[in-house]
Tab-separated table of C-alpha atoms in Angstrom:
chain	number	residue	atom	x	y	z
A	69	UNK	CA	95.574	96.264	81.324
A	70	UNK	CA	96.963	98.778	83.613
A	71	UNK	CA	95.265	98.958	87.368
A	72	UNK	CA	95.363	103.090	86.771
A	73	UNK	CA	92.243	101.740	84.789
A	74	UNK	CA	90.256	100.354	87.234
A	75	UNK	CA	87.860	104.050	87.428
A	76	UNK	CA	87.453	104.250	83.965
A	77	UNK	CA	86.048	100.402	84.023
A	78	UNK	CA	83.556	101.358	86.524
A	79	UNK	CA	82.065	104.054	84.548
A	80	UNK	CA	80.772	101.041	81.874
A	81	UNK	CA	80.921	97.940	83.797
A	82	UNK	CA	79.352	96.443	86.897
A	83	UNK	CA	80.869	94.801	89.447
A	84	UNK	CA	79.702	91.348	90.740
A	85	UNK	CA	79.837	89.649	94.189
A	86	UNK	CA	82.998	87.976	92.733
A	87	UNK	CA	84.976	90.269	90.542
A	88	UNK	CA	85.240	94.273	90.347
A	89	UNK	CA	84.436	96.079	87.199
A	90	UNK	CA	87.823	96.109	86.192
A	91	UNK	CA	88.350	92.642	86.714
A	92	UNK	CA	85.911	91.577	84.699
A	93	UNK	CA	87.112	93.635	82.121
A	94	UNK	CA	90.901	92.067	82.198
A	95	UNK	CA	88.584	88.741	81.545
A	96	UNK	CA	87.102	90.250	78.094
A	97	UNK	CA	90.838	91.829	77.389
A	98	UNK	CA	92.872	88.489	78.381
A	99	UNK	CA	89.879	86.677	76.148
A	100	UNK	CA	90.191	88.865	73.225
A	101	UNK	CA	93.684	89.152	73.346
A	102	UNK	CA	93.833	85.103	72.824
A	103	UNK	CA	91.442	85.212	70.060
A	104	UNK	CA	93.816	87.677	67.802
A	105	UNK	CA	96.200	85.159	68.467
A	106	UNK	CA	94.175	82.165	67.360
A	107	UNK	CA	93.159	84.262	64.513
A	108	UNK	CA	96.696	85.123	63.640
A	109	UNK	CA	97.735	81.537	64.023
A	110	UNK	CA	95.000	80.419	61.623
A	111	UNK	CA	95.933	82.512	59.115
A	112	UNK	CA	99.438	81.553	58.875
A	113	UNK	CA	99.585	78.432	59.594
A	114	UNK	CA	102.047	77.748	57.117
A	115	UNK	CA	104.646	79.857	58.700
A	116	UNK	CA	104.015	78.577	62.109
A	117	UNK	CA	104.771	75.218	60.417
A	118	UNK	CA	107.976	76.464	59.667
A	119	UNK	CA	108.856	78.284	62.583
A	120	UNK	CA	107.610	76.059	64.829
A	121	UNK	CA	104.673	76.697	67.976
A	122	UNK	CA	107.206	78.732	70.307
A	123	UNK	CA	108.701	81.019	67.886
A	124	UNK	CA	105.857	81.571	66.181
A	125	UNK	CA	103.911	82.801	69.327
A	126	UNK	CA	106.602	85.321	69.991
A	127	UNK	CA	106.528	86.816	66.567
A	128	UNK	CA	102.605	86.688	67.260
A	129	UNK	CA	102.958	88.636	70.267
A	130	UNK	CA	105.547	90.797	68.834
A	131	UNK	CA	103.453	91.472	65.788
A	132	UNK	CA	100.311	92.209	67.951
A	133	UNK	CA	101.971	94.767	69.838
A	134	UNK	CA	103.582	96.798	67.166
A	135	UNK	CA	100.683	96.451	64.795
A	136	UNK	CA	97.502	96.154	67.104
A	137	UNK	CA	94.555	95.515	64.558
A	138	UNK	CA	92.783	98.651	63.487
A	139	UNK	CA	89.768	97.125	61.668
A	140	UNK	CA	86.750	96.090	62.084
A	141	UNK	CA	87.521	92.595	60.811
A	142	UNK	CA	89.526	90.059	61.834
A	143	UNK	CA	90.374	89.079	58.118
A	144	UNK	CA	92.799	92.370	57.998
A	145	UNK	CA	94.890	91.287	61.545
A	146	UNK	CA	98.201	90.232	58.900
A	147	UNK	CA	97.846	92.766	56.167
A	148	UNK	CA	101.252	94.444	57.828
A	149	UNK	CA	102.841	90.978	58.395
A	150	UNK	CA	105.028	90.335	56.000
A	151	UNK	CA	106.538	94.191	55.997
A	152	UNK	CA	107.132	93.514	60.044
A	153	UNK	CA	108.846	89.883	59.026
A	154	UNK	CA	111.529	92.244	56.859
A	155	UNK	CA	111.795	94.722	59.647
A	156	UNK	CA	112.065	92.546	62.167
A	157	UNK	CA	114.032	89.320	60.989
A	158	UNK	CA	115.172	88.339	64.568
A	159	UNK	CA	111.797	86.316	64.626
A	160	UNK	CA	112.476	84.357	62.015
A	161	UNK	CA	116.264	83.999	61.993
A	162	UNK	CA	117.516	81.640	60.220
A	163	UNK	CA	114.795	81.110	58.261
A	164	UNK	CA	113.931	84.776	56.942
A	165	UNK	CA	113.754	84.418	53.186
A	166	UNK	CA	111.746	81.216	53.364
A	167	UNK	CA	109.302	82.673	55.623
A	168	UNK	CA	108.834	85.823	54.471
A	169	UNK	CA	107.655	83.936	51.065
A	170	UNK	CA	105.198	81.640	53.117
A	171	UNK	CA	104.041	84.916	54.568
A	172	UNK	CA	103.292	86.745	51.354
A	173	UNK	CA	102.024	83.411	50.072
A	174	UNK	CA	99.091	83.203	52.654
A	175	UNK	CA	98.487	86.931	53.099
A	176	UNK	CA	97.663	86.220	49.410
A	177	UNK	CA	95.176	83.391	50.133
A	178	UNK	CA	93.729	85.559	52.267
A	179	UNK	CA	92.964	88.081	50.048
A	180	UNK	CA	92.102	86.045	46.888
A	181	UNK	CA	89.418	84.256	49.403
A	182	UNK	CA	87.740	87.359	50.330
A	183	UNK	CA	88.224	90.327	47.809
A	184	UNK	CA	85.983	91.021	45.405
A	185	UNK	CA	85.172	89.549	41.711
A	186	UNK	CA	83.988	92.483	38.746
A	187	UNK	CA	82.386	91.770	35.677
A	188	UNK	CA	84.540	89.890	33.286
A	189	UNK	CA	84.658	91.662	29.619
A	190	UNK	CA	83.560	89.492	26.796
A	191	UNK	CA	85.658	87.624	24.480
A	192	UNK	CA	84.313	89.474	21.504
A	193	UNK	CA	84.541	92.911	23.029
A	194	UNK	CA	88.416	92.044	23.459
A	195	UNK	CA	88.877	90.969	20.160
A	196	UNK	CA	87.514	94.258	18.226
A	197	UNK	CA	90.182	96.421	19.984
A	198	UNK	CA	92.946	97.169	18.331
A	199	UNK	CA	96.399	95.969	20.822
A	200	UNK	CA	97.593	99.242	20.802
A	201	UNK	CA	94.751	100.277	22.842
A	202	UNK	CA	92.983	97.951	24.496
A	203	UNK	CA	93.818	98.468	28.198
A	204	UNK	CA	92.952	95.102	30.721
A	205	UNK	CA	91.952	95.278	34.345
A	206	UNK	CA	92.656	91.960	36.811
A	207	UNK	CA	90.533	90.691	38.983
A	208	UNK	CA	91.225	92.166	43.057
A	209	UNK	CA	91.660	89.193	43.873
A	210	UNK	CA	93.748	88.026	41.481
A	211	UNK	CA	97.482	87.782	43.513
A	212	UNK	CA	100.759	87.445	41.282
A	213	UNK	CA	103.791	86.927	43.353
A	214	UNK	CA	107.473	86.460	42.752
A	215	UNK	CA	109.010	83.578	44.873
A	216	UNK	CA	112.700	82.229	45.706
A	217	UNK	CA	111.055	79.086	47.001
A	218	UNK	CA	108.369	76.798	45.949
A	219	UNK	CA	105.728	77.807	49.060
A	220	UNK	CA	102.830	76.237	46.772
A	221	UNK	CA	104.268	72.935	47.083
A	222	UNK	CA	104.588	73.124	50.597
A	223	UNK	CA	101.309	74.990	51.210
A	224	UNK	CA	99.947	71.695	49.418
A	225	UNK	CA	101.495	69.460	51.405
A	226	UNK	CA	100.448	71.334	54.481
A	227	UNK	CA	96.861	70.947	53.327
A	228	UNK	CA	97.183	67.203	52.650
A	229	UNK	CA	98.235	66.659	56.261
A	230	UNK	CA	95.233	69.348	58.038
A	231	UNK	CA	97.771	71.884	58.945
A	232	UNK	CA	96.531	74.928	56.472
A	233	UNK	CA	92.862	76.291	55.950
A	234	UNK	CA	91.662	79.244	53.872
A	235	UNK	CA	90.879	81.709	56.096
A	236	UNK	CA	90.190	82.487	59.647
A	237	UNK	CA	86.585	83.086	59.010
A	238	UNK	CA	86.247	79.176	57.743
A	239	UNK	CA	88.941	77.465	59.018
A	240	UNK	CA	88.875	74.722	61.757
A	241	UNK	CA	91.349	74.927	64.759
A	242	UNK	CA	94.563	72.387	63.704
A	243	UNK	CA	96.438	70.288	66.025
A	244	UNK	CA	100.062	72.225	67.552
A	245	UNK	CA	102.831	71.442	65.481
A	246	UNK	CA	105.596	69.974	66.801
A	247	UNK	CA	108.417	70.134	64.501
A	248	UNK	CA	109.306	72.674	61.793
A	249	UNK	CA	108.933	72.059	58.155
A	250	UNK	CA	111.383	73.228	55.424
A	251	UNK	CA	112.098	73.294	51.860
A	252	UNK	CA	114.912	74.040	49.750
A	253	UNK	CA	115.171	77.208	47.466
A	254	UNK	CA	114.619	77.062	44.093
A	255	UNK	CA	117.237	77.562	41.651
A	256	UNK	CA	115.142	80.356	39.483
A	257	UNK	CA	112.578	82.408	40.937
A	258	UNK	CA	108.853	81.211	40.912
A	259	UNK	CA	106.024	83.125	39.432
A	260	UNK	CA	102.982	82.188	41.186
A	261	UNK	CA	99.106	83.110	40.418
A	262	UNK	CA	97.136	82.593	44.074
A	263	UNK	CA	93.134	83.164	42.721
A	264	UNK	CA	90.157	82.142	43.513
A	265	UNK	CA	87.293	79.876	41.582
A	266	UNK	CA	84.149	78.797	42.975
A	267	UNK	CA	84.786	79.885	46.260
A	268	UNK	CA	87.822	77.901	46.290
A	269	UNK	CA	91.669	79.699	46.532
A	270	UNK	CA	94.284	78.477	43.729
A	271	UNK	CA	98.048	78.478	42.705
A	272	UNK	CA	98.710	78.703	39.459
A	273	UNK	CA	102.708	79.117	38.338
A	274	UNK	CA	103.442	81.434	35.144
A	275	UNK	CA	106.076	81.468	33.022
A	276	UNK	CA	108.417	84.527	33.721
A	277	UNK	CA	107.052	86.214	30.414
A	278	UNK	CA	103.486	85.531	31.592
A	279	UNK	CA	104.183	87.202	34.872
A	280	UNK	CA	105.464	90.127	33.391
A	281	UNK	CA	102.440	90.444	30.739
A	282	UNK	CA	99.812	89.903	33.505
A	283	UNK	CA	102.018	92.958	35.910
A	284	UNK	CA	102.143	95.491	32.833
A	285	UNK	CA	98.508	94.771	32.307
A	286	UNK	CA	97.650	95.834	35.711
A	287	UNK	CA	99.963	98.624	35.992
A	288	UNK	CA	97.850	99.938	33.202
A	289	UNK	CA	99.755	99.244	30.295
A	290	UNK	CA	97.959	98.539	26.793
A	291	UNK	CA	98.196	94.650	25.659
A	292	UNK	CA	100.634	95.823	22.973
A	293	UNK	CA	102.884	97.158	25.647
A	294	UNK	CA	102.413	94.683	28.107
A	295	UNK	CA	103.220	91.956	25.607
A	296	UNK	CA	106.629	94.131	24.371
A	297	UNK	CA	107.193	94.278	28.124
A	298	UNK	CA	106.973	90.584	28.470
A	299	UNK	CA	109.211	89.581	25.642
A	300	UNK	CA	111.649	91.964	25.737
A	301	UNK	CA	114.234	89.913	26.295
A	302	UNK	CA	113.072	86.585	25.130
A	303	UNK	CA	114.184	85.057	21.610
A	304	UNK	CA	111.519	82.966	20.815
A	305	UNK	CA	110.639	83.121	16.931
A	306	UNK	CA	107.201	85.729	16.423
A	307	UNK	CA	105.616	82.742	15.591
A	308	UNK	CA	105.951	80.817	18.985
A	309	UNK	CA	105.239	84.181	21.016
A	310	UNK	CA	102.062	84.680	19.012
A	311	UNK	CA	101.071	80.796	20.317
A	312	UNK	CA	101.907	81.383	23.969
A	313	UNK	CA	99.905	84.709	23.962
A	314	UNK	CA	96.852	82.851	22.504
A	315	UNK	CA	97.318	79.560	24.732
A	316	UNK	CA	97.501	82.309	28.192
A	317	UNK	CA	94.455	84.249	26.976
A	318	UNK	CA	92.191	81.238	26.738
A	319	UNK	CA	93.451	80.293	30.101
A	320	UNK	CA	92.772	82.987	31.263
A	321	UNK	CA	89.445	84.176	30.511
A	322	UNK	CA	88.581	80.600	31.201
A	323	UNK	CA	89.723	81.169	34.689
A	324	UNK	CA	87.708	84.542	34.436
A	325	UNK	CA	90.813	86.883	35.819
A	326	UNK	CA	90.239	89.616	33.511
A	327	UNK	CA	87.529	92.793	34.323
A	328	UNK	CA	85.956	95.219	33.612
């Protein structure tokens, strides 16, 4: 805080026999300042895993700066993370790709934890409308992403060892980390699912044809477009695409990511 402050402090706070008014307001800025970092940090622990304590606190600070949180909540303090990681990649260099997936990975988490769950349609509803027009809404918090490395495997690993937590509202301070983690890309991309089931957040991969369906569904497309969308260019016999469909849809509605 800037000292050309100090009479605008003393309009709202008191001074002590130890501090002025405006010092004791650099106490609640300093204080609050550290807590969007801790909240940050929690967040995304993952990527502070693999940029390591120190160069994740400068992209923290960085971040905090540019994009000062403008809610109410600390849940929304990385929703313009991962489009600052690909403006700014001098905060991750050399490791841009890798943790701009990480990034989009746990942003993800973040919002499968907390959005909200509609009404799922019924089975039987589904089945009396024709393909041609029967038109599916996903779950909010349903997340599909498109990865060039395997993040799940390492946000698993990361949970094994204490390192990664849900969200900032539940999650438990973890120990600094002291060296970086890394893993290799993949050689195709990865189609990844992050949901939520019984308060509990989820990866689930997809097969590249599944991704697409589930994408066309949401953009609004009917299930016999989505599903034209999906195999386009695939050259599986009728017979087997028929199967798959059938075998995703159970799955699906099992895991209850359809609505209403």
């Amino acid at each position: 805080m800037r000292p050309a402050n100090a009479g605008i402090a003393e309009r709202f706070i008191k001074p002590n026999d130890r501090l002025s008014a405006f010092e004791r307001l650099q106490i609640y800025n300093q204080q609050y300042w550290w807590r969007l970092l801790g909240a940050l940090g929690e967040d995304f622990r993952g990527l502070r895993a693999v940029l390591g304590e120190g160069k994740f606190e400068k992209l923290a600070v960085a971040y905090l700066e540019a994009c000062g949180s403008h809610s109410w909540t600390l849940r929304d303090l990385g929703s313009r993370l991962v489009a600052f990681l690909a403006e700014r990649p001098e905060y991750t260099c050399p490791r841009t790709d890798l943790a701009l997936d990480v990034a989009r990975v746990e942003w993800a988490r973040v919002l499968a934890f907390d959005d909200p769950e509609k009404p799922t349609p019924k089975a039987e509803q589904i089945a009396q409308t024709p393909p041609d027009r029967l038109r599916l809404q996903l779950q909010p918090y349903l997340n599909l992403l498109e990865l060039g490395h395997p993040v799940d495997e390492l946000m698993r690993k990361l949970k094994r060892t204490g390192a990664v937590a849900v969200s900032n509202a539940v999650s438990i301070a973890a120990p600094r980390q002291r060296e970086t983690v890394s893993i290799r890309r993949s050689r195709a991309p990865i189609h990844l699912a992050v949901h939520r089931a019984n308060f509990s957040v989820y990866y689930q991969r997809l097969d590249p044809e599944a991704f697409r369906l589930l994408q066309a569904l949401r953009s609004g497309a009917t299930l016999a477009d989505a599903c034209a969308t999906a195999f386009a260019e695939n050259k599986k016999p009728p017979e087997q695409i028929a199967t798959d469909i059938k075998e995703w849809f159970a799955r699906w509605m099992e895991f209850g990511w359809f609505s209403r």
